Amino acid sequence: MGECPCGTNFTYTDCCGPLIRGVGHADSAEDLMRSRYTAYTKKNWDYLARTTHPDEKPEDFSKGDEDIEWKRLEIVGTSMGSRDDNEGEVSFVAHYTEDGVEKSLHETSKFLKESGRWYYCGKRSRAQVSQ
């Protein structure tokens, strides 16, 4: 089984696994953020595409990501994004190793809920810092 990469201390099968397999939907913007991070760790590009808002420019999620090993996710804060909201923001730090160098990605992401489902809508701010 194993612990979920998103950092909740739950098993993958009880945490992000059902969302990524498509048998459930995120209850909050933070839940979607965590599941998208987990999809990156598992290189599940289809899930990332499915959970990106249709108005966002499509991207090749796998481009340049093959040499990255995602290590740990820290949620820094959230603004709105609960079950009763239709929009939210999640600030986080994602730690990773690229070409043997430890780095971190600091980002604040925007999310919208439409027809009861949360979608990633882009970055409000982003900074990449080597450690």
Coordinates of N, CA and C in Angstrom, one line a residue:
M1 N 0.8 -1.2 0.0 CA 0.0 0.0 0.0 C 0.9 1.2 0.0
G2 N 1.4 1.6 1.1 CA 2.3 2.8 1.2 C 1.6 4.1 1.5
E3 N 2.4 4.9 2.2 CA 1.9 6.3 2.5 C 1.7 7.1 1.3
C4 N 0.6 7.9 1.3 CA 0.4 8.8 0.2 C 1.4 9.9 0.1
P5 N 1.9 10.1 -1.1 CA 3.0 11.1 -1.3 C 2.6 12.6 -0.9
C6 N 1.3 12.8 -0.8 CA 0.8 14.2 -0.6 C 1.1 14.7 0.9
G7 N 1.5 13.7 1.7 CA 1.9 14.1 3.1 C 0.8 14.1 4.2
T8 N -0.3 13.5 3.9 CA -1.4 13.5 4.9 C -1.3 12.4 5.9
N9 N -0.3 11.5 5.7 CA -0.1 10.3 6.6 C -1.2 9.2 6.4
F10 N -2.0 9.3 5.4 CA -3.0 8.3 5.1 C -2.3 7.4 4.0
T11 N -2.8 6.2 3.8 CA -2.3 5.4 2.7 C -2.8 6.0 1.4
Y12 N -2.1 5.7 0.3 CA -2.4 6.2 -1.0 C -3.8 5.7 -1.4
T13 N -4.1 4.4 -1.1 CA -5.4 3.9 -1.5 C -6.6 4.5 -0.7
D14 N -6.3 5.1 0.4 CA -7.4 5.8 1.2 C -7.4 7.3 1.0
C15 N -6.4 7.8 0.3 CA -6.2 9.3 0.2 C -6.4 9.7 -1.3
C16 N -5.3 9.9 -2.0 CA -5.3 10.4 -3.4 C -5.6 9.4 -4.4
G17 N -5.4 8.1 -4.1 CA -5.7 7.0 -5.1 C -7.0 7.0 -5.7
P18 N -8.1 7.1 -4.9 CA -9.5 7.1 -5.5 C -9.7 8.3 -6.5
L19 N -9.1 9.5 -6.1 CA -9.3 10.7 -7.0 C -8.6 10.5 -8.3
I20 N -7.3 10.0 -8.2 CA -6.5 9.8 -9.4 C -7.1 8.7 -10.3
R21 N -7.7 7.7 -9.7 CA -8.4 6.6 -10.5 C -9.7 7.0 -11.0
G22 N -10.2 8.2 -10.6 CA -11.5 8.7 -11.1 C -12.7 8.1 -10.4
V23 N -12.6 7.5 -9.2 CA -13.7 7.0 -8.5 C -14.2 7.9 -7.4
G24 N -13.6 9.1 -7.4 CA -14.1 10.1 -6.5 C -13.6 11.5 -7.0
H25 N -14.1 12.5 -6.3 CA -13.7 13.9 -6.6 C -13.2 14.6 -5.4
A26 N -12.3 15.6 -5.6 CA -11.8 16.3 -4.5 C -12.9 17.1 -3.8
D27 N -12.9 17.1 -2.5 CA -13.9 17.9 -1.7 C -13.5 19.4 -1.5
S28 N -12.2 19.7 -1.7 CA -11.7 21.0 -1.5 C -10.6 21.3 -2.5
A29 N -10.2 22.6 -2.6 CA -9.1 23.0 -3.4 C -7.8 22.4 -2.9
E30 N -7.7 22.3 -1.6 CA -6.5 21.7 -1.1 C -6.4 20.2 -1.4
D31 N -7.5 19.5 -1.3 CA -7.6 18.1 -1.7 C -7.1 17.9 -3.2
L32 N -7.6 18.8 -4.0 CA -7.2 18.7 -5.4 C -5.7 19.0 -5.6
M33 N -5.2 20.0 -4.9 CA -3.8 20.3 -4.9 C -3.0 19.1 -4.5
R34 N -3.3 18.5 -3.4 CA -2.6 17.3 -2.9 C -2.6 16.2 -4.0
S35 N -3.8 15.9 -4.5 CA -3.9 14.8 -5.5 C -3.1 15.1 -6.8
R36 N -3.1 16.4 -7.2 CA -2.3 16.8 -8.4 C -0.8 16.6 -8.1
Y37 N -0.3 16.9 -6.9 CA 1.1 16.7 -6.5 C 1.4 15.2 -6.6
T38 N 0.5 14.4 -6.0 CA 0.6 12.9 -6.0 C 0.7 12.4 -7.5
A39 N -0.1 13.0 -8.4 CA -0.1 12.6 -9.8 C 1.2 12.9 -10.4
Y40 N 1.8 14.0 -10.0 CA 3.2 14.3 -10.5 C 4.2 13.3 -10.0
T41 N 4.1 12.9 -8.8 CA 5.0 11.9 -8.2 C 4.9 10.6 -9.0
K42 N 3.7 10.3 -9.4 CA 3.4 9.0 -10.1 C 3.4 9.1 -11.7
K43 N 3.7 10.4 -12.1 CA 3.8 10.7 -13.5 C 2.5 10.3 -14.3
N44 N 1.4 10.6 -13.6 CA 0.0 10.4 -14.1 C -0.4 11.6 -14.8
W45 N 0.0 11.8 -16.1 CA -0.2 13.0 -16.8 C -1.7 13.2 -17.2
D46 N -2.4 12.1 -17.4 CA -3.8 12.1 -17.7 C -4.7 12.8 -16.6
Y47 N -4.4 12.4 -15.3 CA -5.1 13.0 -14.2 C -4.8 14.5 -14.2
L48 N -3.6 14.9 -14.4 CA -3.3 16.4 -14.4 C -4.1 17.1 -15.5
A49 N -4.2 16.5 -16.7 CA -5.0 17.1 -17.8 C -6.5 17.2 -17.4
R50 N -7.0 16.1 -16.8 CA -8.4 16.0 -16.5 C -8.8 17.0 -15.4
T51 N -7.9 17.4 -14.5 CA -8.2 18.3 -13.4 C -7.8 19.7 -13.7
T52 N -7.3 20.0 -14.9 CA -7.0 21.4 -15.3 C -8.2 22.0 -15.9
H53 N -8.6 23.2 -15.5 CA -9.8 23.9 -16.1 C -9.7 23.9 -17.6
P54 N -10.8 23.7 -18.3 CA -10.9 23.7 -19.7 C -10.4 25.0 -20.4
D55 N -10.6 26.1 -19.6 CA -10.1 27.4 -20.2 C -8.6 27.7 -20.1
E56 N -7.9 26.8 -19.4 CA -6.5 26.9 -19.3 C -5.8 26.4 -20.5
K57 N -4.7 27.0 -20.9 CA -4.0 26.5 -22.1 C -3.4 25.1 -21.8
P58 N -3.7 24.2 -22.6 CA -3.2 22.8 -22.4 C -1.6 22.8 -22.4
E59 N -1.1 22.0 -21.6 CA 0.4 21.9 -21.5 C 0.8 20.4 -21.6
D60 N 2.0 20.2 -22.0 CA 2.5 18.9 -22.0 C 3.1 18.6 -20.6
F61 N 2.4 18.0 -19.7 CA 2.8 17.9 -18.4 C 4.1 17.1 -18.2
S62 N 4.3 16.1 -19.1 CA 5.5 15.3 -19.0 C 6.8 16.0 -19.5
K63 N 6.7 17.1 -20.2 CA 7.8 17.8 -20.8 C 8.8 18.2 -19.7
G64 N 10.0 17.7 -19.8 CA 11.1 18.1 -18.9 C 10.9 17.5 -17.5
D65 N 10.0 16.7 -17.2 CA 9.7 16.2 -15.8 C 10.3 14.8 -15.6
E66 N 10.8 14.2 -16.6 CA 11.3 12.8 -16.4 C 12.5 12.7 -15.5
D67 N 13.3 13.7 -15.3 CA 14.5 13.6 -14.4 C 14.2 14.2 -13.0
I68 N 12.9 14.5 -12.8 CA 12.6 15.1 -11.5 C 12.0 14.0 -10.6
E69 N 12.5 14.0 -9.3 CA 12.0 13.1 -8.3 C 11.4 14.0 -7.2
W70 N 10.1 13.9 -7.1 CA 9.3 14.7 -6.1 C 9.5 14.1 -4.8
K71 N 9.9 14.9 -3.8 CA 10.2 14.3 -2.4 C 9.2 14.6 -1.4
R72 N 8.6 15.8 -1.3 CA 7.7 16.2 -0.2 C 6.9 17.4 -0.6
L73 N 5.7 17.5 -0.1 CA 4.8 18.6 -0.3 C 4.5 19.2 1.1
E74 N 4.6 20.6 1.1 CA 4.2 21.3 2.3 C 3.1 22.3 1.9
I75 N 1.9 22.2 2.5 CA 0.9 23.2 2.3 C 1.2 24.4 3.2
V76 N 1.4 25.6 2.7 CA 1.7 26.8 3.4 C 0.4 27.4 3.9
G77 N -0.6 27.5 3.1 CA -1.9 28.1 3.4 C -2.9 28.0 2.4
T78 N -4.1 28.2 2.7 CA -5.3 28.1 1.8 C -6.1 29.4 2.0
S79 N -6.8 29.8 0.9 CA -7.7 30.9 1.0 C -9.0 30.4 0.3
M80 N -10.0 30.3 1.1 CA -11.3 29.7 0.6 C -11.0 28.3 0.2
G81 N -11.8 27.8 -0.8 CA -11.6 26.5 -1.4 C -12.2 25.3 -0.6
S82 N -13.1 25.6 0.3 CA -13.8 24.5 1.0 C -15.0 24.0 0.2
R83 N -15.7 23.0 0.8 CA -16.8 22.4 0.1 C -17.9 23.4 -0.3
D84 N -18.1 24.5 0.4 CA -19.1 25.5 0.2 C -18.6 26.6 -0.8
D85 N -17.4 26.7 -1.1 CA -16.8 27.7 -1.9 C -16.8 27.3 -3.4
N86 N -16.7 28.3 -4.3 CA -16.6 28.0 -5.7 C -15.2 28.4 -6.3
E87 N -14.4 28.9 -5.4 CA -13.0 29.3 -5.8 C -12.1 29.2 -4.6
G88 N -10.8 29.1 -4.9 CA -9.9 29.0 -3.7 C -8.5 29.1 -4.2
E89 N -7.6 29.3 -3.3 CA -6.1 29.4 -3.6 C -5.4 28.5 -2.6
V90 N -4.3 27.8 -3.0 CA -3.5 27.0 -2.2 C -2.1 27.4 -2.4
S91 N -1.4 27.8 -1.3 CA 0.0 28.1 -1.4 C 0.8 26.9 -0.8
F92 N 1.8 26.5 -1.5 CA 2.6 25.3 -1.2 C 4.0 25.4 -1.5
V93 N 4.8 24.5 -1.0 CA 6.2 24.3 -1.4 C 6.3 22.8 -1.7
A94 N 6.8 22.5 -2.9 CA 7.0 21.1 -3.4 C 8.6 21.0 -3.4
H95 N 9.1 20.0 -2.7 CA 10.5 19.7 -2.7 C 10.8 18.6 -3.7
Y96 N 11.9 18.7 -4.4 CA 12.2 17.7 -5.4 C 13.7 17.7 -5.6
T97 N 14.1 16.7 -6.4 CA 15.5 16.5 -6.8 C 15.5 16.5 -8.3
E98 N 16.4 17.3 -8.9 CA 16.6 17.3 -10.3 C 18.1 17.3 -10.6
D99 N 18.5 16.3 -11.4 CA 19.9 16.1 -11.8 C 20.7 16.1 -10.5
G100 N 20.2 15.4 -9.5 CA 21.0 15.3 -8.2 C 21.0 16.5 -7.3
V101 N 20.3 17.6 -7.7 CA 20.3 18.8 -6.9 C 19.0 19.0 -6.3
E102 N 19.0 19.2 -4.9 CA 17.7 19.4 -4.2 C 17.2 20.8 -4.5
K103 N 16.0 20.9 -4.8 CA 15.3 22.2 -5.1 C 13.9 22.2 -4.5
S104 N 13.3 23.4 -4.5 CA 11.9 23.5 -4.1 C 11.2 24.5 -5.0
L105 N 9.9 24.2 -5.1 CA 9.0 25.1 -5.9 C 8.0 25.7 -5.0
H106 N 8.0 27.0 -5.0 CA 7.0 27.7 -4.1 C 5.9 28.3 -5.1
E107 N 4.7 28.0 -4.8 CA 3.6 28.4 -5.7 C 2.3 28.7 -5.0
T108 N 1.6 29.6 -5.5 CA 0.2 29.8 -5.1 C -0.6 29.5 -6.3
S109 N -1.5 28.5 -6.2 CA -2.3 28.1 -7.3 C -3.8 28.5 -7.1
K110 N -4.4 28.7 -8.2 CA -5.9 29.1 -8.2 C -6.7 27.9 -8.6
F111 N -7.9 27.8 -8.0 CA -8.8 26.7 -8.3 C -10.2 27.2 -8.4
L112 N -11.0 26.6 -9.3 CA -12.4 26.9 -9.4 C -13.2 25.6 -9.3
K113 N -14.4 25.8 -8.8 CA -15.3 24.6 -8.7 C -16.5 24.9 -9.6
E114 N -16.7 24.0 -10.6 CA -17.8 24.0 -11.5 C -18.5 22.7 -11.5
S115 N -19.8 22.8 -11.5 CA -20.7 21.6 -11.5 C -20.2 20.6 -10.4
G116 N -19.8 21.1 -9.3 CA -19.4 20.3 -8.1 C -18.0 19.7 -8.2
R117 N -17.2 20.1 -9.2 CA -15.9 19.5 -9.3 C -14.9 20.7 -9.3
W118 N -13.8 20.4 -8.5 CA -12.7 21.4 -8.5 C -11.7 21.2 -9.7
Y119 N -11.2 22.4 -10.2 CA -10.2 22.4 -11.3 C -9.1 23.3 -11.0
Y120 N -7.9 22.9 -11.4 CA -6.7 23.8 -11.3 C -6.9 24.9 -12.4
C121 N -6.7 26.1 -12.0 CA -6.8 27.3 -12.9 C -5.6 28.1 -13.1
G122 N -4.5 27.6 -12.7 CA -3.2 28.3 -13.0 C -2.5 28.8 -11.7
K123 N -1.4 29.5 -11.9 CA -0.6 29.9 -10.9 C -0.8 31.4 -10.7
R124 N -1.0 31.8 -9.4 CA -1.0 33.2 -9.1 C 0.4 33.8 -9.0
S125 N 1.3 33.0 -8.4 CA 2.7 33.3 -8.2 C 3.5 32.0 -8.1
R126 N 4.8 32.1 -8.6 CA 5.6 31.0 -8.6 C 7.1 31.4 -8.5
A127 N 7.8 30.7 -7.7 CA 9.2 30.9 -7.5 C 9.9 29.6 -7.4
Q128 N 11.0 29.4 -8.0 CA 11.8 28.2 -7.9 C 13.1 28.5 -7.2
V129 N 13.4 27.8 -6.1 CA 14.6 28.1 -5.3 C 15.3 26.8 -5.1
S130 N 16.6 26.8 -5.3 CA 17.5 25.7 -5.0 C 17.8 25.7 -3.5
Q131 N 18.0 24.5 -2.9 CA 18.3 24.5 -1.5 C 19.8 24.1 -1.3

